Coordinates of C-alpha atoms and ligand atoms in Angstrom, one line a residue:
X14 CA 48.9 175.9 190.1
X15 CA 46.0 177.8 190.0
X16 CA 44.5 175.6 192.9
X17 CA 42.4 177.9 195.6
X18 CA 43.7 177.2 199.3
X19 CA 40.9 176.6 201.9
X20 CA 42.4 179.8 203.4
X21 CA 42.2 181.7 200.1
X22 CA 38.8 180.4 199.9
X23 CA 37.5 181.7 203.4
X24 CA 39.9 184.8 202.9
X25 CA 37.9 185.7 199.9
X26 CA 34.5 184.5 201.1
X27 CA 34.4 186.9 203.8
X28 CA 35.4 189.5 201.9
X29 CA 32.1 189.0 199.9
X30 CA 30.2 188.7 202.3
X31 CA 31.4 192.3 204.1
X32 CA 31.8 194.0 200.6
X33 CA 27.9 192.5 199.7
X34 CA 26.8 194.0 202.9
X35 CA 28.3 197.5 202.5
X36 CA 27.0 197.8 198.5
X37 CA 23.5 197.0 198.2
X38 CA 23.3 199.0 194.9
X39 CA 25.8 196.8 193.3
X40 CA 24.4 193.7 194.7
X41 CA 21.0 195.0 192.6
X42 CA 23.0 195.6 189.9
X43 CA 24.9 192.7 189.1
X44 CA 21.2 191.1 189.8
X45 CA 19.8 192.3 186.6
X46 CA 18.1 195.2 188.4
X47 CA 20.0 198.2 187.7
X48 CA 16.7 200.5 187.4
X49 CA 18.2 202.6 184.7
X50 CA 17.0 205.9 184.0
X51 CA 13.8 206.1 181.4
X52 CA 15.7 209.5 179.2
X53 CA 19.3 211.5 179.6
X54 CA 19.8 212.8 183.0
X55 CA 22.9 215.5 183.1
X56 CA 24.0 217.5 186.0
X57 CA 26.2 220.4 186.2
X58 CA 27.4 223.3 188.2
X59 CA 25.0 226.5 187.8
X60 CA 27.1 228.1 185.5
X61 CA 26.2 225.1 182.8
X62 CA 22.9 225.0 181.8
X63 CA 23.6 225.5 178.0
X64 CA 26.2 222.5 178.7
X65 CA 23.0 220.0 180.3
X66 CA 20.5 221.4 177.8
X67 CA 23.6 220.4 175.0
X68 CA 24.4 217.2 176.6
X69 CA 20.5 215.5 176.9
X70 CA 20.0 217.1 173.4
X71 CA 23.2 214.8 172.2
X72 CA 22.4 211.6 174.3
X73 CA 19.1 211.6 173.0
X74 CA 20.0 211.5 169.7
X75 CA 22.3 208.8 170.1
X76 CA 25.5 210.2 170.8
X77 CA 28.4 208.8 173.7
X78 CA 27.6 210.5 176.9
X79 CA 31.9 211.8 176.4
X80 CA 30.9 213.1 173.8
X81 CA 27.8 214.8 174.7
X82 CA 29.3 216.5 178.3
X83 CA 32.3 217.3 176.5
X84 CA 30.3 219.4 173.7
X85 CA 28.2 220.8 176.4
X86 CA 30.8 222.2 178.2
X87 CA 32.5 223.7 175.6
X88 CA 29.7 226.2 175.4
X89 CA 31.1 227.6 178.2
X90 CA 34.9 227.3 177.8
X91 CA 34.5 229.3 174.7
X92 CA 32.3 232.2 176.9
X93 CA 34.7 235.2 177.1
X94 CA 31.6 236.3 179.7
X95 CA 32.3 233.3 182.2
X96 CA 35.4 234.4 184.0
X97 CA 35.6 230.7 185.8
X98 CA 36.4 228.5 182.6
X99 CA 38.5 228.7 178.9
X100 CA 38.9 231.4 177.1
X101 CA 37.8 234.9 179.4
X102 CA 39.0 232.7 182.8
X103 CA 41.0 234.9 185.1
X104 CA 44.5 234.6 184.9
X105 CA 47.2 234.2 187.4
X106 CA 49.5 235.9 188.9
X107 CA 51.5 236.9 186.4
X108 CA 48.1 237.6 184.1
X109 CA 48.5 234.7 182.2
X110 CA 45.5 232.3 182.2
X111 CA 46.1 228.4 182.9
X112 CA 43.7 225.8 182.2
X113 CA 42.7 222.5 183.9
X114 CA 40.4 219.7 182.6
X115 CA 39.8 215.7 183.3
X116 CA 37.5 213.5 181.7
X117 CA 36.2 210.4 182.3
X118 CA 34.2 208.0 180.3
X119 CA 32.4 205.4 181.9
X120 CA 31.7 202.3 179.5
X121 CA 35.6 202.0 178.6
X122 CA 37.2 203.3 182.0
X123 CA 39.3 205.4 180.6
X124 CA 40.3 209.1 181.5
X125 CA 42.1 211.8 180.3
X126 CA 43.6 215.4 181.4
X127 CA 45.7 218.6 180.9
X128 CA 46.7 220.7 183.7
X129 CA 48.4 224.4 183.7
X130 CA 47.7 224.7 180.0
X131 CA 47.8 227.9 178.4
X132 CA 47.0 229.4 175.1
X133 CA 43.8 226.8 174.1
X134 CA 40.2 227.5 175.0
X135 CA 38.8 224.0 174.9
X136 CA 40.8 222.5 177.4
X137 CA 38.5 219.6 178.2
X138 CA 38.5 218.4 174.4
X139 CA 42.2 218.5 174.7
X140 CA 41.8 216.0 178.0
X141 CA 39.5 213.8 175.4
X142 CA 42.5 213.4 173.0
X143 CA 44.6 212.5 175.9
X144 CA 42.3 210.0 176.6
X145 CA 42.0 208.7 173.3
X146 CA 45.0 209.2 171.5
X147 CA 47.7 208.8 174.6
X148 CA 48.8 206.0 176.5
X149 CA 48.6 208.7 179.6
X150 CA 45.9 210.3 181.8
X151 CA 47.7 213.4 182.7
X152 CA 49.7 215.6 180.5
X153 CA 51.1 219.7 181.9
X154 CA 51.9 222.7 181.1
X155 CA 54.5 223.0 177.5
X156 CA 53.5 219.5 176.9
X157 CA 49.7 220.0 177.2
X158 CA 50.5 222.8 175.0
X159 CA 52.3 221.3 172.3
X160 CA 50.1 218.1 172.2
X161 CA 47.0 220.2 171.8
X162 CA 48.8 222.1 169.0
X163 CA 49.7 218.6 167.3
X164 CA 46.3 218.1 167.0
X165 CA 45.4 221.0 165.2
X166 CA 44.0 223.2 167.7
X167 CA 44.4 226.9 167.2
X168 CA 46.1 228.7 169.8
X169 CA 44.7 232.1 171.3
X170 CA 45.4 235.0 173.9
X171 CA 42.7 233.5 176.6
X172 CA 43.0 237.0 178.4
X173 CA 40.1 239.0 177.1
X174 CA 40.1 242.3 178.1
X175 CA 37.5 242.3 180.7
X176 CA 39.7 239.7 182.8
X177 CA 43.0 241.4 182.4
X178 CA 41.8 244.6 183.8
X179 CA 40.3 242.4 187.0
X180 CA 43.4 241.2 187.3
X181 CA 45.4 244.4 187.1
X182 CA 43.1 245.9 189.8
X183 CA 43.8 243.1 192.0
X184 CA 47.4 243.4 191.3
X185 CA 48.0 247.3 191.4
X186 CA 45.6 246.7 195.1
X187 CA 47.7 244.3 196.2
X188 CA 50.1 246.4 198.6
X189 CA 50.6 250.0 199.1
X190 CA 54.7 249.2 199.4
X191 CA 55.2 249.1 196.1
X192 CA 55.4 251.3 193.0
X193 CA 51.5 250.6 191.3
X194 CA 49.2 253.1 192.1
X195 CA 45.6 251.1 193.2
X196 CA 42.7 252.2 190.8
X197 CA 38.6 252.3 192.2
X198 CA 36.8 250.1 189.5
X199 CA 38.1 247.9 186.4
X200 CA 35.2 248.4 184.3
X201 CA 31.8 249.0 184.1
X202 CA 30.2 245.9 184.1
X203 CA 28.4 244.8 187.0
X204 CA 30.1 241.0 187.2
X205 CA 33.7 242.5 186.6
X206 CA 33.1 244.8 189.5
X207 CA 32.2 242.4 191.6
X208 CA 34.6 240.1 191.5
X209 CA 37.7 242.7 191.4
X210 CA 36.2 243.3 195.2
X211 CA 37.3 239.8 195.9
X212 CA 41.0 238.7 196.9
X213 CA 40.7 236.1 194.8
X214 CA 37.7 233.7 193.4
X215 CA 37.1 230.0 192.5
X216 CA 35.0 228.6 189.5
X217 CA 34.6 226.0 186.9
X218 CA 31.9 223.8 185.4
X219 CA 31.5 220.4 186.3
X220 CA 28.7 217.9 183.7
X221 CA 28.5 214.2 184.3
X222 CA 25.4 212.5 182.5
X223 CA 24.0 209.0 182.3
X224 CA 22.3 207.7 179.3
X225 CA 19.0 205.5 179.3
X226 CA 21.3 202.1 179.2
X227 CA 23.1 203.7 182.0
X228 CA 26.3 204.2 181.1
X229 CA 28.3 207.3 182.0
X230 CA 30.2 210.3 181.4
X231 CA 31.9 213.4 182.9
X232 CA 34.3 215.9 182.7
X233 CA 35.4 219.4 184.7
X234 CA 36.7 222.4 183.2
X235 CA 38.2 225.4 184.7
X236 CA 40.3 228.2 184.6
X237 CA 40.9 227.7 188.2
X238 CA 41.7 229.8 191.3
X239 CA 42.0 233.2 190.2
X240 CA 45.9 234.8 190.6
X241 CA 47.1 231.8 191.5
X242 CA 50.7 230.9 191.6
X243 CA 52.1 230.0 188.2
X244 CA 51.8 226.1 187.5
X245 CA 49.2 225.6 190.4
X246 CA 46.8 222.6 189.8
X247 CA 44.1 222.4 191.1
X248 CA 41.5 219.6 191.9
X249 CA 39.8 219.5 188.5
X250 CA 42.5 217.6 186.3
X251 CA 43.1 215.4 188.9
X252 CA 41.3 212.5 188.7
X253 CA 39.3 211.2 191.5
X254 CA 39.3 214.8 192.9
X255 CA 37.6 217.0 190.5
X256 CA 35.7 213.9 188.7
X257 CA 35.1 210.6 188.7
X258 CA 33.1 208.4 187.0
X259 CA 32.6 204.8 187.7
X260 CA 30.0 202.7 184.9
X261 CA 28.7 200.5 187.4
X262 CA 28.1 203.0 190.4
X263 CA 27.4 206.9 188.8
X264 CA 29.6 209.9 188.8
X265 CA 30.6 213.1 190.6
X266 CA 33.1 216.0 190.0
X267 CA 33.2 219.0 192.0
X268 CA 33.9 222.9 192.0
X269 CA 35.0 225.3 194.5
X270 CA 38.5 225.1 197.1
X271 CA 40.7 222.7 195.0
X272 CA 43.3 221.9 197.5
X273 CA 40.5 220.3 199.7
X274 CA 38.9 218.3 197.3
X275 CA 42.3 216.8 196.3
X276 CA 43.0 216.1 200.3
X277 CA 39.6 213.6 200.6
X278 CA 40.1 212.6 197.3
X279 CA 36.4 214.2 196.9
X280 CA 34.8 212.9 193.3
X281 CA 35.8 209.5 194.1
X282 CA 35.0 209.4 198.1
X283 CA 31.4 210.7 196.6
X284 CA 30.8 207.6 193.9
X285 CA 32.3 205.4 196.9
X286 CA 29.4 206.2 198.9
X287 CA 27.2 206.5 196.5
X288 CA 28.2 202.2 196.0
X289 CA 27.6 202.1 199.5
X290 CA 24.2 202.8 198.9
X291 CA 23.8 206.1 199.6
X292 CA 21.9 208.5 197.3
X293 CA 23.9 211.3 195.5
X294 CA 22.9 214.1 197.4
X295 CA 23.5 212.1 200.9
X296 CA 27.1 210.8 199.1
X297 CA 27.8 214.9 198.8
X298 CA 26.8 215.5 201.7
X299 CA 28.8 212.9 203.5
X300 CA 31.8 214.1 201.2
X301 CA 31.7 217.2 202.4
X302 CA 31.7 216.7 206.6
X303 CA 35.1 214.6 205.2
X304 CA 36.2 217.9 204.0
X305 CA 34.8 219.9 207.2
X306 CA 36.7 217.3 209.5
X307 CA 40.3 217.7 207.6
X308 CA 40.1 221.5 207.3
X309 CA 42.2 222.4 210.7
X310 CA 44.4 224.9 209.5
X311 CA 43.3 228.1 211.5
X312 CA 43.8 230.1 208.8
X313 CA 41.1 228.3 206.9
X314 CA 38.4 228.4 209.9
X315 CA 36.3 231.4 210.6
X316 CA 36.2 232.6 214.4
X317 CA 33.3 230.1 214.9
X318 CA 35.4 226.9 213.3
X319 CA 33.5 226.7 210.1
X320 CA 35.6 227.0 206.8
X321 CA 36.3 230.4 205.3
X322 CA 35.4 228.4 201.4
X323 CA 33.2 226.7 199.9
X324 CA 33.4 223.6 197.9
X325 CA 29.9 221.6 196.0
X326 CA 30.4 218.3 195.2
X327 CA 27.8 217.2 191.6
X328 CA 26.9 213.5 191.4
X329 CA 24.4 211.1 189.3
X330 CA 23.8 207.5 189.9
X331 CA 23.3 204.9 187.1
X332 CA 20.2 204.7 187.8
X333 CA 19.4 208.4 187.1
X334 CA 19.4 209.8 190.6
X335 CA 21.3 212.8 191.1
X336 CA 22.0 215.5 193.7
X337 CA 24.0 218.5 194.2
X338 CA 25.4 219.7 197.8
X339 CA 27.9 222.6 199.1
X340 CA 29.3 223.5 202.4
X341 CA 27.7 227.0 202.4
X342 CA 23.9 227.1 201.7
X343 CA 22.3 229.5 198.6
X344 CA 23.7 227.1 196.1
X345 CA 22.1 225.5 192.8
X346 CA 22.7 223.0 190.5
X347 CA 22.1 222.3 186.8
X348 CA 20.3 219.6 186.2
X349 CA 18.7 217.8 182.9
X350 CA 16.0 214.4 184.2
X351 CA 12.6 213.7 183.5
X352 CA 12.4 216.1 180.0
X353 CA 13.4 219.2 181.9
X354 CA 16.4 221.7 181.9
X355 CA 16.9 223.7 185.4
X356 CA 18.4 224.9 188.5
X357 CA 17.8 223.4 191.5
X358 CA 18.6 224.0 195.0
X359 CA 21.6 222.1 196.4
X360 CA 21.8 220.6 199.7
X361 CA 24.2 222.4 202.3
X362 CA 25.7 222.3 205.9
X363 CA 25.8 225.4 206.9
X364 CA 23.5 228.5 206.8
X365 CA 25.6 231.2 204.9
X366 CA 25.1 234.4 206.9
X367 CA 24.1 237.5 205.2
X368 CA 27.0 239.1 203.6
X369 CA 29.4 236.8 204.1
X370 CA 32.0 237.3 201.5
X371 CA 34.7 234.8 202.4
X372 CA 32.7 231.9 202.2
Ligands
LIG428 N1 38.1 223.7 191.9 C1 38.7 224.7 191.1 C2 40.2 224.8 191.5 O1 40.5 224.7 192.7 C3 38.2 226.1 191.2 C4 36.7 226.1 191.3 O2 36.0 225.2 191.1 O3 36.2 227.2 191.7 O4 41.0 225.0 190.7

């Protein structure tokens, strides 16, 4: 019953031969020759060096690299100064603040997520549990909210005060056909100001990590586009989008526009060309032109066709390669390899001109 066809056979054969000839990494792989990383290497968006310095700490001491991204990041979920993730995150449009997370762990291939969750600041140990203790990947909104609570988690107002008057400045800005009266400044902090000046703003932290026997982790964690609509998800609980991790190839996640990410499925389309055999940086980078050749919307495009937004795409390879890339240039990356906790430049398309706000 189980008898192969010649055609099944030369079906199959040639699809081995064409796959072995687009995945050279794989084909070293599954050689024995994975070249596996000598320590912890962790990357991260720029806003999580605590969460790369926490994660390599972990992994060297022996712990799952879930775990270990996971813990790192909730550094920065539970930063009422980092207005891009948990607890301080702007809110949306109604003030209330909703919380994304995925995560992804490599050796078992299993992930987990919340989306549009309110009232818990560690929303990417929530995603863990839904990983762990659910049958599901994805759980929204009430239910994220109730299932977090089952398991003991404490809930909290997320809107710290610094936030809420950000968003009260945007909202009483809004229109002058209506009955709120626009103030000048929210506060006196420097960051606060500068961000009530913006229509709106985008931020999260991304950490994937591989450990020295090259298996792999990651997870993204956000607040999410600032005033958004009420139950808007964005690209960071969706798997594939915001992160993806795959134990035989490496792992990516992403920050920045949401709704593009999710259209090139941009995590994933990064580890799939990083299993073509191209490096993490160049898989970014390739990611990204996806995203440049789908944006046609003109209200998207600046007068000289290039996207009003930015999006960076994060990635590490088994083998402890990693890379960092964004549409606009003036970007960094966190990054833990070789011993050493830093920021380094990421890759980029385009030049960002001098006061460019909008991008
Ligand atoms: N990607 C996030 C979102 O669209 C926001 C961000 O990374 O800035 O929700």
């Amino acid at each position: 019953m189980n008898e192969l066809t010649r055609r099944d056979f030369l079906q199959s054969a040639a699809a081995a031969t064409a796959a072995g000839a687009l995945v050279p990494s794989i084909a070293a792989a599954s050689n024995g020759d994975p070249g596996l990383p000598s320590g912890p290497v962790v990357v991260s968006s720029a806003n999580g060096l605590r969460a790369t310095e926490k994660a390599a700490t972990m992994i060297r001491s022996g712990a799952d690299t879930l775990d270990a991204v996971v813990a790192g990041v909730n550094i920065v979920e539970e930063d009422p100064e980092d207005y891009s993730v948990g607890y301080g995150g702007l809110p949306n449009e109604d003030g209330v603040v909703e919380l994304d997370s995925s995560v992804m762990h490599g050796p078992s291939c299993r992930a987990g997520a919340v989306a549009a969750m309110r009232n818990i600041k560690t929303a990417s140990s929530v995603a863990k549990l839904v990983m762990q203790r659910t049958d599901h990947v994805l759980i929204v909104g009430q239910g994220a909210l109730r299932f977090a609570r089952a398991h003991g988690f404490e809930e909290v107002n997320l809107l710290t005060d610094k936030a809420r008057k950000i968003w009260l400045h945007w909202k009483e800005n809004l229109s002058d056909r209506d009955d709120w009266i626009g103030t000048e400044v929210p506060d006196d902090d420097a960051q606060a100001n500068a961000l009530a000046a913006l229509p709106f703003t985008y931020g999260t932290i991304n950490c994937c990590a591989v450990n020295p026997s090259g298996d792999l982790s990651g997870v993204t964690t956000t607040s999410g586009l600032s005033f958004k609509i009420p139950g808007r998800v964005g690209d960071s609980p969706i798997i594939g989008a915001g992160l993806y991790v795959d134990n035989k190839v490496g792992a990516a996640g992403s920050t920045g526009r949401g709704e593009a990410v999710i259209k090139i499925c941009g995590a994933h389309t990064v580890v799939e060309g990083m299993r073509q055999g191209l490096s993490p940086t160049d898989a970014c980078m390739a990611a990204l032109r996806r995203i440049v050749e789908t944006t046609t919307e003109k209200r998207l495009l600046r007068d000289d066709g290039r996207p009003k937004f930015d999006v960076k795409f994060y990635a590490v390879s088994k083998d402890g390669r990693h890379g960092g890339a964004a549409i606009w240039s003036k970007a960094q990356y966190a990054v833990y390899a070789d011993g050493r906790n830093r920021l380094e430049p990421a890759e980029y398309l385009y030049e960002r001109p001098e006061k460019d706000k909008d991008a």
